[in-house]
């Protein structure tokens, strides 16, 4: 057995309160690749928490049989700060009570430091190991003061030591979809298809926002874009939106955990004997550019009724939902919400009492949407 447990202490937010980040590790570095997984960075998103419990149980069995070739690190809950934020019963885990910051934004980015290093380097003997060590050294010098900053830095440091980083999220009510860098299109497509996700959103290397997976992709992408490593040699990170917030059940969670193992097998983290005959990939992922993703706002307050469901095709101008005004002059008065793209509905609201400006839906189309701008493609809400 190679299993070990890491307890990482975070700064105490108040006298008598101790915050601890927990990580489980299996295998060792050197034989195969290394992979890092966590869930619940948005602490109000719970499907991934259950998926990782199933995955951990499977990893224990593989470890006992000596079938883990590489290094696997699993952080079962990435945000103990957010998980403890309750307001009158509800977990409010997406934004930091301290300053309103989205917990999945403003992670440290390494692209500028890495670009400066790459411009300086005359020795072009490159291996992924050299860069992994470089990135870890860069983050090793970073400092943090507040508990939330320290949480982000510790997660970033743990993750950057791995070749592959997978961040498990969910959305309000949605079909599975994957976000990744366009520099990593082929591995991202394989991941989406193995996970049964019908949609892959590819973001430019400089999408901005500082999401957790961009710590990894900003560093590796800078090296890859400079032509120093191939796509396959480079590290790979992705955000997997598993399903809707209310979809926390054993059956899909166990299936997701098995699929994650299949992806780990494809990346040589597990030995070949660890995998049963690979199930055929039955899901083809439709690939969309992130600047073709459209966040459609609600026009007014009321109760939203959908005409389309996640996964449905939509066309520009088609009615996807209606907001039923509760305070109009007429009864059951409807205000239509129209599709802004030719493409697919990815996400809709779970709770149906809406206010003006609230996202009614996330739609994905192939063409860039007019109000999306390179460098700020990730919204903060
Ligand atoms: Zn999330």
Tab-separated table of C-alpha atoms and ligand atoms in Angstrom:
chain	number	residue	atom	x	y	z
A	1	UNK	CA	0.000	0.000	0.000
A	2	UNK	CA	1.297	3.424	-0.917
A	3	UNK	CA	-1.548	5.475	0.569
A	4	UNK	CA	-0.743	8.507	2.664
A	5	UNK	CA	-2.810	11.357	4.053
A	6	UNK	CA	-1.781	15.021	4.123
A	7	UNK	CA	-3.310	17.510	6.547
A	8	UNK	CA	-2.514	21.077	5.532
A	9	UNK	CA	-3.226	23.729	8.136
A	10	UNK	CA	-4.611	27.071	6.930
A	11	UNK	CA	-4.448	30.329	8.921
A	12	UNK	CA	-7.077	30.381	11.636
A	13	UNK	CA	-9.948	32.769	10.744
A	14	UNK	CA	-10.891	33.284	14.407
A	15	UNK	CA	-9.665	32.243	17.844
A	16	UNK	CA	-10.560	28.629	18.477
A	17	UNK	CA	-11.205	27.813	14.815
A	18	UNK	CA	-8.815	25.643	12.813
A	19	UNK	CA	-9.122	25.240	9.042
A	20	UNK	CA	-7.519	22.169	7.505
A	21	UNK	CA	-7.166	21.110	3.905
A	22	UNK	CA	-7.114	17.348	3.496
A	23	UNK	CA	-5.396	15.455	0.668
A	24	UNK	CA	-5.124	11.708	-0.049
A	25	UNK	CA	-2.204	10.407	-2.088
A	26	UNK	CA	-1.689	7.066	-3.805
A	27	UNK	CA	1.268	5.730	-5.776
A	28	UNK	CA	4.524	7.514	-6.390
A	29	UNK	CA	6.090	9.901	-8.800
A	30	UNK	CA	8.329	8.478	-11.456
A	31	UNK	CA	6.704	5.407	-12.974
A	32	UNK	CA	3.755	6.985	-14.694
A	33	UNK	CA	2.143	10.382	-14.866
A	34	UNK	CA	0.709	12.262	-11.910
A	35	UNK	CA	-2.843	13.525	-11.548
A	36	UNK	CA	-4.541	15.865	-9.089
A	37	UNK	CA	-8.310	15.982	-8.549
A	38	UNK	CA	-10.493	18.024	-6.275
A	39	UNK	CA	-14.173	18.931	-5.888
A	40	UNK	CA	-16.281	21.528	-4.158
A	41	UNK	CA	-14.134	24.615	-4.804
A	42	UNK	CA	-17.518	26.230	-5.226
A	43	UNK	CA	-18.696	24.880	-1.917
A	44	UNK	CA	-22.371	24.858	-2.927
A	45	UNK	CA	-21.653	22.309	-5.694
A	46	UNK	CA	-21.900	18.820	-4.275
A	47	UNK	CA	-22.010	16.147	-7.032
A	48	UNK	CA	-18.186	16.072	-7.230
A	49	UNK	CA	-17.839	15.517	-3.481
A	50	UNK	CA	-19.686	12.201	-3.838
A	51	UNK	CA	-17.834	11.269	-7.052
A	52	UNK	CA	-14.497	11.593	-5.261
A	53	UNK	CA	-15.655	9.357	-2.384
A	54	UNK	CA	-16.441	6.639	-4.935
A	55	UNK	CA	-13.105	7.294	-6.650
A	56	UNK	CA	-11.176	7.074	-3.375
A	57	UNK	CA	-12.745	3.694	-2.570
A	58	UNK	CA	-11.722	2.455	-6.032
A	59	UNK	CA	-8.184	3.814	-5.636
A	60	UNK	CA	-7.768	1.992	-2.313
A	61	UNK	CA	-8.527	-1.298	-4.089
A	62	UNK	CA	-6.170	-0.527	-6.986
A	63	UNK	CA	-3.470	0.488	-4.541
A	64	UNK	CA	-3.839	-2.746	-2.582
A	65	UNK	CA	-3.406	-4.668	-5.841
A	66	UNK	CA	-0.314	-2.609	-6.780
A	67	UNK	CA	-1.954	-1.249	-9.906
A	68	UNK	CA	-1.235	2.477	-9.537
A	69	UNK	CA	1.816	3.328	-11.642
A	70	UNK	CA	1.888	7.082	-11.205
A	71	UNK	CA	0.908	9.533	-8.478
A	72	UNK	CA	-2.728	10.347	-7.678
A	73	UNK	CA	-3.654	13.154	-5.295
A	74	UNK	CA	-7.291	13.657	-4.313
A	75	UNK	CA	-8.497	16.633	-2.293
A	76	UNK	CA	-12.002	15.503	-1.308
A	77	UNK	CA	-13.260	18.994	-0.463
A	78	UNK	CA	-11.325	21.941	-1.824
A	79	UNK	CA	-13.046	24.702	0.109
A	80	UNK	CA	-13.557	24.213	3.857
A	81	UNK	CA	-14.047	27.992	4.157
A	82	UNK	CA	-16.981	28.026	1.741
A	83	UNK	CA	-18.471	24.854	3.200
A	84	UNK	CA	-18.737	26.573	6.569
A	85	UNK	CA	-20.483	29.651	5.121
A	86	UNK	CA	-24.134	29.143	5.938
A	87	UNK	CA	-26.760	31.850	5.829
A	88	UNK	CA	-29.989	30.908	7.575
A	89	UNK	CA	-29.414	27.250	6.696
A	90	UNK	CA	-28.278	27.460	3.087
A	91	UNK	CA	-24.634	26.905	2.153
A	92	UNK	CA	-23.466	30.056	0.377
A	93	UNK	CA	-20.268	28.605	-1.016
A	94	UNK	CA	-19.658	30.303	-4.349
A	95	UNK	CA	-18.530	33.688	-3.044
A	96	UNK	CA	-16.277	34.548	-0.148
A	97	UNK	CA	-18.179	36.163	2.740
A	98	UNK	CA	-14.984	38.096	3.453
A	99	UNK	CA	-14.923	40.151	0.251
A	100	UNK	CA	-17.523	38.806	-2.200
A	101	UNK	CA	-14.861	37.188	-4.381
A	102	UNK	CA	-15.772	34.154	-6.434
A	103	UNK	CA	-13.825	31.259	-4.878
A	104	UNK	CA	-12.820	30.108	-8.377
A	105	UNK	CA	-11.225	33.382	-9.435
A	106	UNK	CA	-7.978	35.225	-8.759
A	107	UNK	CA	-5.772	32.174	-8.408
A	108	UNK	CA	-2.109	32.940	-9.075
A	109	UNK	CA	-1.196	32.876	-12.755
A	110	UNK	CA	2.311	31.992	-13.831
A	111	UNK	CA	2.281	32.961	-17.505
A	112	UNK	CA	4.262	36.196	-17.164
A	113	UNK	CA	6.969	34.643	-14.991
A	114	UNK	CA	7.163	31.601	-17.247
A	115	UNK	CA	7.297	33.755	-20.395
A	116	UNK	CA	10.212	35.734	-18.909
A	117	UNK	CA	12.002	32.491	-18.040
A	118	UNK	CA	11.398	30.967	-21.460
A	119	UNK	CA	12.716	34.112	-23.196
A	120	UNK	CA	15.879	33.860	-21.092
A	121	UNK	CA	16.617	30.194	-21.482
A	122	UNK	CA	19.279	29.292	-24.002
A	123	UNK	CA	19.336	25.585	-23.130
A	124	UNK	CA	16.571	24.034	-25.224
A	125	UNK	CA	16.793	20.553	-23.753
A	126	UNK	CA	13.291	20.444	-22.454
A	127	UNK	CA	11.469	17.839	-20.471
A	128	UNK	CA	8.143	18.165	-18.671
A	129	UNK	CA	9.937	17.421	-15.376
A	130	UNK	CA	12.115	20.543	-15.737
A	131	UNK	CA	9.079	22.735	-16.142
A	132	UNK	CA	7.071	21.066	-13.396
A	133	UNK	CA	9.906	21.778	-10.977
A	134	UNK	CA	10.183	25.375	-12.257
A	135	UNK	CA	6.465	26.037	-11.742
A	136	UNK	CA	6.547	24.516	-8.250
A	137	UNK	CA	9.516	26.740	-7.358
A	138	UNK	CA	7.672	29.820	-8.610
A	139	UNK	CA	4.603	29.068	-6.495
A	140	UNK	CA	6.843	28.108	-3.587
A	141	UNK	CA	7.988	31.750	-3.420
A	142	UNK	CA	4.428	33.165	-3.392
A	143	UNK	CA	2.935	34.343	-0.107
A	144	UNK	CA	-0.598	34.615	1.274
A	145	UNK	CA	-2.090	36.338	4.292
A	146	UNK	CA	-5.826	35.717	4.568
A	147	UNK	CA	-7.301	32.236	5.010
A	148	UNK	CA	-8.855	32.412	1.521
A	149	UNK	CA	-5.602	33.502	-0.122
A	150	UNK	CA	-3.791	30.730	1.737
A	151	UNK	CA	-6.413	28.195	0.640
A	152	UNK	CA	-5.957	29.179	-3.016
A	153	UNK	CA	-2.176	29.122	-2.764
A	154	UNK	CA	-2.104	25.694	-1.078
A	155	UNK	CA	-4.462	24.242	-3.707
A	156	UNK	CA	-2.354	25.782	-6.483
A	157	UNK	CA	0.886	24.416	-4.988
A	158	UNK	CA	-0.511	20.927	-4.601
A	159	UNK	CA	-1.917	20.904	-8.124
A	160	UNK	CA	1.099	22.356	-9.931
A	161	UNK	CA	3.209	19.360	-8.911
A	162	UNK	CA	1.068	17.137	-11.133
A	163	UNK	CA	0.949	16.545	-14.874
A	164	UNK	CA	-2.843	16.503	-14.995
A	165	UNK	CA	-5.292	18.596	-12.959
A	166	UNK	CA	-9.035	17.985	-12.912
A	167	UNK	CA	-11.370	20.403	-11.111
A	168	UNK	CA	-14.860	18.966	-10.508
A	169	UNK	CA	-17.746	21.440	-10.523
A	170	UNK	CA	-21.424	21.462	-11.400
A	171	UNK	CA	-23.839	24.146	-12.555
A	172	UNK	CA	-27.396	24.962	-11.554
A	173	UNK	CA	-29.271	22.625	-13.946
A	174	UNK	CA	-27.188	21.443	-16.868
A	175	UNK	CA	-25.779	18.760	-19.098
A	176	UNK	CA	-22.202	17.698	-18.408
A	177	UNK	CA	-19.597	19.926	-20.033
A	178	UNK	CA	-15.863	20.451	-19.870
A	179	UNK	CA	-13.784	23.644	-19.979
A	180	UNK	CA	-10.163	23.462	-21.135
A	181	UNK	CA	-7.511	25.410	-23.013
A	182	UNK	CA	-7.673	25.351	-26.794
A	183	UNK	CA	-3.978	24.349	-26.712
A	184	UNK	CA	-5.129	21.044	-25.218
A	185	UNK	CA	-7.981	20.284	-27.597
A	186	UNK	CA	-7.271	16.615	-28.268
A	187	UNK	CA	-6.887	15.512	-24.636
A	188	UNK	CA	-9.841	17.662	-23.630
A	189	UNK	CA	-11.966	16.025	-26.306
A	190	UNK	CA	-10.934	12.569	-25.083
A	191	UNK	CA	-11.731	13.554	-21.486
A	192	UNK	CA	-15.161	14.919	-22.439
A	193	UNK	CA	-15.994	11.791	-24.395
A	194	UNK	CA	-14.825	9.414	-21.662
A	195	UNK	CA	-16.857	11.383	-19.105
A	196	UNK	CA	-19.909	11.243	-21.374
A	197	UNK	CA	-20.003	15.039	-21.585
A	198	UNK	CA	-21.706	16.138	-24.796
A	199	UNK	CA	-20.112	19.605	-24.766
A	200	UNK	CA	-16.519	20.849	-24.640
A	201	UNK	CA	-15.842	24.585	-24.309
A	202	UNK	CA	-12.338	25.550	-25.386
A	203	UNK	CA	-10.930	28.776	-24.040
A	204	UNK	CA	-8.031	30.810	-25.411
A	205	UNK	CA	-4.766	30.446	-23.542
A	206	UNK	CA	-5.293	33.993	-22.198
A	207	UNK	CA	-8.990	33.718	-21.276
A	208	UNK	CA	-8.377	35.625	-18.022
A	209	UNK	CA	-10.226	35.391	-14.736
A	210	UNK	CA	-7.699	33.341	-12.789
A	211	UNK	CA	-9.827	30.196	-12.453
A	212	UNK	CA	-8.122	27.344	-10.588
A	213	UNK	CA	-7.384	25.289	-13.704
A	214	UNK	CA	-5.676	28.319	-15.253
A	215	UNK	CA	-2.849	28.136	-12.694
A	216	UNK	CA	-1.781	24.997	-14.498
A	217	UNK	CA	-2.837	25.874	-18.049
A	218	UNK	CA	-1.300	29.380	-17.931
A	219	UNK	CA	2.083	27.905	-17.003
A	220	UNK	CA	2.122	24.903	-19.325
A	221	UNK	CA	0.385	26.803	-22.122
A	222	UNK	CA	3.112	29.452	-22.156
A	223	UNK	CA	5.757	26.757	-22.629
A	224	UNK	CA	3.679	24.956	-25.229
A	225	UNK	CA	2.863	28.158	-27.128
A	226	UNK	CA	6.613	28.902	-27.265
A	227	UNK	CA	7.073	25.613	-29.091
A	228	UNK	CA	9.137	24.029	-26.317
A	229	UNK	CA	6.807	21.118	-25.579
A	230	UNK	CA	4.192	19.320	-27.630
A	231	UNK	CA	0.548	19.142	-26.606
A	232	UNK	CA	1.026	15.622	-25.310
A	233	UNK	CA	4.222	16.417	-23.355
A	234	UNK	CA	2.610	19.455	-21.778
A	235	UNK	CA	0.584	19.346	-18.574
A	236	UNK	CA	-3.194	19.218	-18.947
A	237	UNK	CA	-5.900	20.775	-16.807
A	238	UNK	CA	-9.654	20.944	-17.168
A	239	UNK	CA	-12.784	21.936	-15.318
A	240	UNK	CA	-15.507	19.293	-15.468
A	241	UNK	CA	-19.071	20.477	-14.896
A	242	UNK	CA	-20.581	17.159	-13.906
A	243	UNK	CA	-24.296	17.947	-13.898
A	244	UNK	CA	-26.865	20.026	-11.961
A	245	UNK	CA	-26.591	21.042	-8.323
A	246	UNK	CA	-29.476	18.820	-7.267
A	247	UNK	CA	-28.067	15.710	-8.982
A	248	UNK	CA	-26.206	14.034	-6.135
A	249	UNK	CA	-26.796	10.296	-6.460
A	250	UNK	CA	-24.703	7.144	-6.092
A	251	UNK	CA	-25.309	5.695	-9.533
A	252	UNK	CA	-24.006	8.623	-11.642
A	253	UNK	CA	-21.305	9.308	-9.068
A	254	UNK	CA	-19.964	5.752	-9.323
A	255	UNK	CA	-20.105	5.953	-13.125
A	256	UNK	CA	-18.207	9.252	-13.085
A	257	UNK	CA	-15.565	7.761	-10.788
A	258	UNK	CA	-15.129	4.767	-13.140
A	259	UNK	CA	-14.847	7.129	-16.094
A	260	UNK	CA	-12.216	9.194	-14.302
A	261	UNK	CA	-10.232	5.980	-13.788
A	262	UNK	CA	-10.525	5.268	-17.504
A	263	UNK	CA	-9.079	8.694	-18.261
A	264	UNK	CA	-6.288	8.079	-15.745
A	265	UNK	CA	-5.590	4.792	-17.513
A	266	UNK	CA	-5.365	6.586	-20.863
A	267	UNK	CA	-2.790	8.932	-19.334
A	268	UNK	CA	-0.632	6.104	-17.912
A	269	UNK	CA	-1.399	6.912	-14.283
A	270	UNK	CA	-2.739	3.392	-13.756
A	271	UNK	CA	-1.141	0.190	-14.956
A	272	UNK	CA	-2.690	-1.485	-17.979
A	273	UNK	CA	-3.934	-4.372	-15.800
A	274	UNK	CA	-5.944	-1.914	-13.711
A	275	UNK	CA	-8.386	-1.410	-16.508
A	276	UNK	CA	-11.024	-3.849	-17.563
A	277	UNK	CA	-11.764	-3.901	-21.259
A	278	UNK	CA	-12.336	-0.224	-22.045
A	279	UNK	CA	-15.958	0.559	-22.643
A	280	UNK	CA	-16.452	2.023	-26.091
A	281	UNK	CA	-16.812	5.782	-26.122
A	282	UNK	CA	-20.444	6.335	-26.986
A	283	UNK	CA	-20.633	10.087	-26.488
A	284	UNK	CA	-19.246	12.469	-29.067
A	285	UNK	CA	-18.440	15.866	-27.631
A	286	UNK	CA	-19.489	18.955	-29.583
A	287	UNK	CA	-16.700	21.500	-29.364
A	288	UNK	CA	-17.536	25.183	-28.928
A	289	UNK	CA	-15.254	28.213	-28.488
A	290	UNK	CA	-15.669	29.904	-25.106
A	291	UNK	CA	-16.315	33.220	-26.874
A	292	UNK	CA	-19.317	31.542	-28.502
A	293	UNK	CA	-20.878	30.865	-25.088
A	294	UNK	CA	-23.736	33.243	-24.377
A	295	UNK	CA	-25.064	34.067	-20.915
A	296	UNK	CA	-28.654	35.097	-21.614
A	297	UNK	CA	-30.105	37.415	-18.949
A	298	UNK	CA	-33.626	37.519	-17.559
A	299	UNK	CA	-35.430	40.694	-18.724
A	300	UNK	CA	-37.536	41.230	-15.607
A	301	UNK	CA	-38.547	39.787	-12.269
A	302	UNK	CA	-40.982	36.877	-12.070
A	303	UNK	CA	-41.219	33.118	-12.355
A	304	UNK	CA	-39.269	31.597	-15.232
A	305	UNK	CA	-40.768	28.804	-17.318
A	306	UNK	CA	-38.513	27.029	-19.781
A	307	UNK	CA	-39.395	26.001	-23.310
A	308	UNK	CA	-36.007	24.329	-23.789
A	309	UNK	CA	-34.022	21.926	-21.625
A	310	UNK	CA	-30.250	21.494	-21.281
A	311	UNK	CA	-29.020	19.570	-24.326
A	312	UNK	CA	-31.739	20.927	-26.639
A	313	UNK	CA	-30.768	22.605	-29.907
A	314	UNK	CA	-31.631	26.302	-30.135
A	315	UNK	CA	-31.733	28.829	-32.975
A	316	UNK	CA	-31.262	32.592	-32.950
A	317	UNK	CA	-34.570	34.276	-32.110
A	318	UNK	CA	-36.237	31.104	-30.839
A	319	UNK	CA	-38.114	31.354	-27.520
A	320	UNK	CA	-36.141	29.388	-24.916
A	321	UNK	CA	-38.070	30.533	-21.845
A	322	UNK	CA	-40.668	32.976	-20.584
A	323	UNK	CA	-40.737	35.045	-17.433
A	324	UNK	CA	-44.221	35.145	-15.940
A	325	UNK	CA	-44.714	38.567	-14.411
A	326	UNK	CA	-46.506	38.432	-11.097
A	327	UNK	CA	-47.175	42.167	-10.858
A	328	UNK	CA	-48.341	43.085	-14.383
A	329	UNK	CA	-51.706	44.565	-15.339
A	330	UNK	CA	-52.718	41.286	-16.944
A	331	UNK	CA	-52.746	37.839	-15.382
A	332	UNK	CA	-50.245	35.166	-16.458
A	333	UNK	CA	-48.438	37.769	-18.563
A	334	UNK	CA	-45.308	36.386	-20.252
A	335	UNK	CA	-42.078	38.065	-21.337
A	336	UNK	CA	-40.196	35.846	-23.803
A	337	UNK	CA	-36.477	35.155	-23.655
A	338	UNK	CA	-34.934	34.523	-27.062
A	339	UNK	CA	-31.913	32.480	-28.037
A	340	UNK	CA	-28.915	34.563	-29.012
A	341	UNK	CA	-27.069	31.726	-30.756
A	342	UNK	CA	-27.507	28.820	-33.107
A	343	UNK	CA	-26.320	25.970	-30.958
A	344	UNK	CA	-27.173	24.175	-27.711
A	345	UNK	CA	-28.660	25.013	-24.332
A	346	UNK	CA	-26.059	24.007	-21.739
A	347	UNK	CA	-27.353	25.436	-18.446
A	348	UNK	CA	-30.613	26.813	-17.068
A	349	UNK	CA	-31.690	27.992	-13.653
A	350	UNK	CA	-32.599	25.536	-10.926
A	351	UNK	CA	-34.610	28.010	-8.868
A	352	UNK	CA	-37.354	29.630	-10.838
A	353	UNK	CA	-37.999	32.962	-9.085
A	354	UNK	CA	-35.741	35.286	-11.069
A	355	UNK	CA	-34.731	38.917	-11.130
A	356	UNK	CA	-33.685	41.185	-14.017
A	357	UNK	CA	-30.154	40.477	-15.222
A	358	UNK	CA	-29.967	37.044	-13.622
A	359	UNK	CA	-28.663	34.396	-15.997
A	360	UNK	CA	-31.611	32.610	-17.584
A	361	UNK	CA	-29.413	30.230	-19.569
A	362	UNK	CA	-25.953	29.453	-20.851
A	363	UNK	CA	-26.083	28.708	-24.561
A	364	UNK	CA	-23.180	27.589	-26.711
A	365	UNK	CA	-22.751	28.477	-30.352
A	366	UNK	CA	-19.913	28.125	-32.796
A	367	UNK	CA	-19.591	31.830	-33.589
A	368	UNK	CA	-18.147	34.470	-31.243
A	369	UNK	CA	-20.848	36.329	-29.319
A	370	UNK	CA	-20.676	40.098	-29.687
A	371	UNK	CA	-20.484	41.022	-26.003
A	372	UNK	CA	-17.713	38.535	-25.142
A	373	UNK	CA	-14.180	39.877	-25.032
A	374	UNK	CA	-10.898	37.983	-25.141
A	375	UNK	CA	-9.148	38.256	-21.777
A	376	UNK	CA	-12.406	38.435	-19.806
A	377	UNK	CA	-14.334	35.418	-20.996
A	378	UNK	CA	-15.031	34.044	-17.527
A	379	UNK	CA	-17.733	35.951	-15.723
A	380	UNK	CA	-17.402	36.585	-12.010
A	381	UNK	CA	-20.831	35.483	-10.848
B	1	LIG	ZN1	-18.381	25.801	-9.907
